[in-house]
XYZ file of C-alpha atoms in Angstrom:
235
model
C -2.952 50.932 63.441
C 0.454 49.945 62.496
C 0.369 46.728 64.184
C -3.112 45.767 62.344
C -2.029 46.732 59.540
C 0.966 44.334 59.910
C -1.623 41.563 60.814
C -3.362 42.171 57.440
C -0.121 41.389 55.162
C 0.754 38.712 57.164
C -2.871 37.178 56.766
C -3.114 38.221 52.684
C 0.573 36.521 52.995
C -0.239 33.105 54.704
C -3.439 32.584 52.303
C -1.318 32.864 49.283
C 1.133 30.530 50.926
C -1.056 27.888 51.439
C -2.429 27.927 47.839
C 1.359 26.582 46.945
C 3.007 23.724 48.425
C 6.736 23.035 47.477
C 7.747 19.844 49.082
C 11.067 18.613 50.474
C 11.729 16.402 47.093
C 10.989 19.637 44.744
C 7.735 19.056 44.139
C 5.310 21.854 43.587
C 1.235 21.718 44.486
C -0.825 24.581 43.170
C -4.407 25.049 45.201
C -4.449 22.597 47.327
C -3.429 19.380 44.638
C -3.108 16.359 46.583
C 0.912 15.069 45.958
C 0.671 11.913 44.585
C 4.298 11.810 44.854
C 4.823 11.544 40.956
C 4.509 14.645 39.329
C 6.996 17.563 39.783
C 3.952 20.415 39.193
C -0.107 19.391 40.095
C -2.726 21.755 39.594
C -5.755 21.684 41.284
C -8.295 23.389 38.931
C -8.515 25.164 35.635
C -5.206 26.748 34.569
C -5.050 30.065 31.830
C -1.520 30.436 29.899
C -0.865 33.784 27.617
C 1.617 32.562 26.096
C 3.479 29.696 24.611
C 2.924 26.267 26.527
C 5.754 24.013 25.303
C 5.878 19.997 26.559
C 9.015 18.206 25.413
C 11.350 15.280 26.994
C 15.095 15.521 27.114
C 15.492 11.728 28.579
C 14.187 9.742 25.788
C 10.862 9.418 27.120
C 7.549 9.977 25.399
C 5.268 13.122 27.078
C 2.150 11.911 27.146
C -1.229 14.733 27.183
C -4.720 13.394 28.119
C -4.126 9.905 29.925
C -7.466 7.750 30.098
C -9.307 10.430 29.790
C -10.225 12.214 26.833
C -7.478 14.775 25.555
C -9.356 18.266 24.734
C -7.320 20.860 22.585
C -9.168 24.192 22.757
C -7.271 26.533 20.385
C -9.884 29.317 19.900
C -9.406 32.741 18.571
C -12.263 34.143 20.250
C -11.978 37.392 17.927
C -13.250 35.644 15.481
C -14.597 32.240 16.788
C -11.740 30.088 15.148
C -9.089 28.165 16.212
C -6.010 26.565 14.828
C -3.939 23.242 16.304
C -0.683 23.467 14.433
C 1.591 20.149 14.605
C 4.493 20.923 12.935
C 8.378 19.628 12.228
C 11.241 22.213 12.572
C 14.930 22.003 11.289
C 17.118 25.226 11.469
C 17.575 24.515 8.015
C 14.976 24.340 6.533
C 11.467 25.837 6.421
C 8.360 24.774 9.305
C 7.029 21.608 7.454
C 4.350 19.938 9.227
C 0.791 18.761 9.389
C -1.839 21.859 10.215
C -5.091 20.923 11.778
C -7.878 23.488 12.770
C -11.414 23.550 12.546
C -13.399 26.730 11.526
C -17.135 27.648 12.460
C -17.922 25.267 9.691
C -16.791 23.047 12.131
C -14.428 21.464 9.006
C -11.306 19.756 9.859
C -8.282 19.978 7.265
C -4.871 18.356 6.730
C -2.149 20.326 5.367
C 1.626 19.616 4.395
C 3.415 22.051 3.290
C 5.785 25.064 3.949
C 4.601 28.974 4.581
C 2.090 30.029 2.098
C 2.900 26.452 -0.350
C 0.295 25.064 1.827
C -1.103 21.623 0.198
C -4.814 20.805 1.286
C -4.596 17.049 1.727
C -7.927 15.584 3.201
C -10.424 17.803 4.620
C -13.239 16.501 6.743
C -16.369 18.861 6.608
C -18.930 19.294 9.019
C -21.057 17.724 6.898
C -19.639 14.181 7.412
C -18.122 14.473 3.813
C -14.414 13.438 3.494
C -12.178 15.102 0.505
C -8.927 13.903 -0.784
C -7.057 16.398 -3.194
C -9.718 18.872 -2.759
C -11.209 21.350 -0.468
C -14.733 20.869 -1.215
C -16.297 17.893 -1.110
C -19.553 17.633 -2.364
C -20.369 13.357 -1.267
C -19.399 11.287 1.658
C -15.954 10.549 -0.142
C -15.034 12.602 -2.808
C -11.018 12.062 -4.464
C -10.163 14.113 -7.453
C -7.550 11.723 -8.735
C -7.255 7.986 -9.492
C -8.216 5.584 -6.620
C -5.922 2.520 -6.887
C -7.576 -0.225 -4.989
C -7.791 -4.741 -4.952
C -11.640 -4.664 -4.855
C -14.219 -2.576 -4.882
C -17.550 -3.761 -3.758
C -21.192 -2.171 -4.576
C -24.566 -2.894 -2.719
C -27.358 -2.238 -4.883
C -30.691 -3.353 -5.892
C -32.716 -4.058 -8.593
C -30.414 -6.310 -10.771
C -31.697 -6.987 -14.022
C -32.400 -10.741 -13.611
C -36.441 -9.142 -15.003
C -35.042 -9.456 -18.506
C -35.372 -13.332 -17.949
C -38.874 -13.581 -17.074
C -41.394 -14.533 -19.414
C -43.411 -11.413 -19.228
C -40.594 -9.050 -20.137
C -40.722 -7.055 -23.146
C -37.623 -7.627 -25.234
C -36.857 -4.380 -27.128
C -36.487 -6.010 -30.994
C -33.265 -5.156 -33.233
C -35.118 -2.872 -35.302
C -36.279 -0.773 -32.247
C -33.345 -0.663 -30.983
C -31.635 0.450 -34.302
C -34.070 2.846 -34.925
C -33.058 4.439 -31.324
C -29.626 4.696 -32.096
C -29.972 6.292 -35.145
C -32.200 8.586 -33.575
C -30.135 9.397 -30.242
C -26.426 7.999 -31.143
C -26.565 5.624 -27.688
C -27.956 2.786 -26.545
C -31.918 2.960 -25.122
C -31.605 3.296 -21.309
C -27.861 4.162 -21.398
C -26.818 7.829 -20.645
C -25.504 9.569 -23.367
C -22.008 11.175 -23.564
C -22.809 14.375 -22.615
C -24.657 13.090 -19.506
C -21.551 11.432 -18.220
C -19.251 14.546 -18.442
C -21.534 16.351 -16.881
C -22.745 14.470 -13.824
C -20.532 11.650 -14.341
C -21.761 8.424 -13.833
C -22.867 5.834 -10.802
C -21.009 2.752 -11.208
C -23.085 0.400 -9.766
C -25.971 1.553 -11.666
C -24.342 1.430 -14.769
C -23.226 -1.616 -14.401
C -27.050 -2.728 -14.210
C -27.789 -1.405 -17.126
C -24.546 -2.848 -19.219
C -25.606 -6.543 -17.672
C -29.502 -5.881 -19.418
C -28.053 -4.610 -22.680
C -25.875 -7.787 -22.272
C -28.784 -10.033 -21.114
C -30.568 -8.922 -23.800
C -28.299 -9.461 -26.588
C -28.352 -13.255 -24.993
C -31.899 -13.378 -25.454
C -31.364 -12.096 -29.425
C -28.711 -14.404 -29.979
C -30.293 -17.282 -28.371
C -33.754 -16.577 -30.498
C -31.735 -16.369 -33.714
C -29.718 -20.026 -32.852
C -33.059 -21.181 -32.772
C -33.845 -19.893 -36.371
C -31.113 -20.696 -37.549
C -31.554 -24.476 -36.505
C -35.192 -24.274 -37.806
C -33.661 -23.338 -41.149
C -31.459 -25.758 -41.397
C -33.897 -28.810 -39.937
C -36.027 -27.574 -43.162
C -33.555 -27.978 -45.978
């Protein structure tokens, strides 16, 4: 009995021992890894840390995570189905300061700078596809609340007013359009002040309608030349 049972540790023994490897040079192979004579630790298989998983280099090298192959971060709180990926910059002077990046079950994906609770939201990306710069909720594809400084902007639209130009257009006369204004304080087919602090205004659709109310004027101004020169070719 005591000899089997002998035979049992030393067979629970050997089985463990040939999951690790530790080579001559240091090296150590977990589950069978194949040494490719390169790393100092190879796993073979999926690996579970509780804990704190830190990767630094104290030789001036860069560590490198992922290689050709895509790099997958799974952070997940799986109390409550949310995860956080925390990059941060530490001084022992000063507070953490860093860039925070998590994604909730939204599925949203912020960018924060800031220290402890003085957190600053700086772009977040919602599941949506819509992209936010100085606020949290975006409510378009790109929404900034501040000033955009840029060298051009350019606008794809259709439907530019080159109509006003052909001979079967209806040119709004001075009267009817002064009888408009007095009526509604704006111009006919331009929103009204109210309309633009409330849902703001499409650029390239107002710019449309300023180049009609512009082509239009032409049209006035052209027709009264014309009167004008009859006038005088009469006295």
């Amino acid at each position: 009995m005591k000899k089997a049972f002998i035979a049992g540790l030393i067979l629970v023994f050997t089985s463990h021992i040939q999951a690790q490897t530790f080579t001559t040079t240091g090296r150590t192979m977990i589950n069978n890894a194949v040494d490719d004579g390169s790393n100092a630790l190879q796993v073979n298989g999926t690996s579970i840390m509780n804990g704190y998983l830190r990767i630094r280099s104290t030789n001036g090298q860069n560590p490198i995570i992922g290689g050709r192959n895509p790099l997958y971060l799974d952070a997940r709180n799986y109390t409550n189905n949310s995860s956080n990926i925390v990059f941060t910059k530490t001084d022992s002077s000063i507070a953490e300061i860093g860039t925070d990046v998590f994604a909730n079950g939204g599925k949203d994906l912020y960018m924060i700078a800031g220290s402890g609770n003085a957190n600053i939201f700086m772009m977040p990306f919602s599941g949506n596809g819509n992209v936010g710069i100085g606020t949290t909720t975006p409510q378009s594809k790109l929404a900034v609340a501040g000033t955009i400084t840029a060298q051009r902007v350019k606008v794809t639209s259709t439907g530019w007013p080159d109509f006003v130009f052909h001979r079967d257009y209806k040119l709004p006369s001075l009267q009817e359009t002064a009888a408009y204004i007095n009526s509604h304080q704006h111009l006919p087919g331009i929103p009204s002040a109210e309309e633009v602090e409330k849902d703001g205004q499409d650029v390239g659709e107002m710019n449309k309608l300023l180049l009609q109310k512009i082509e239009e004027l032409t049209l006035h101004l052209i027709k009264l030349e014309e009167e004008v020169n009859t006038l005088k070719a009469g006295k």
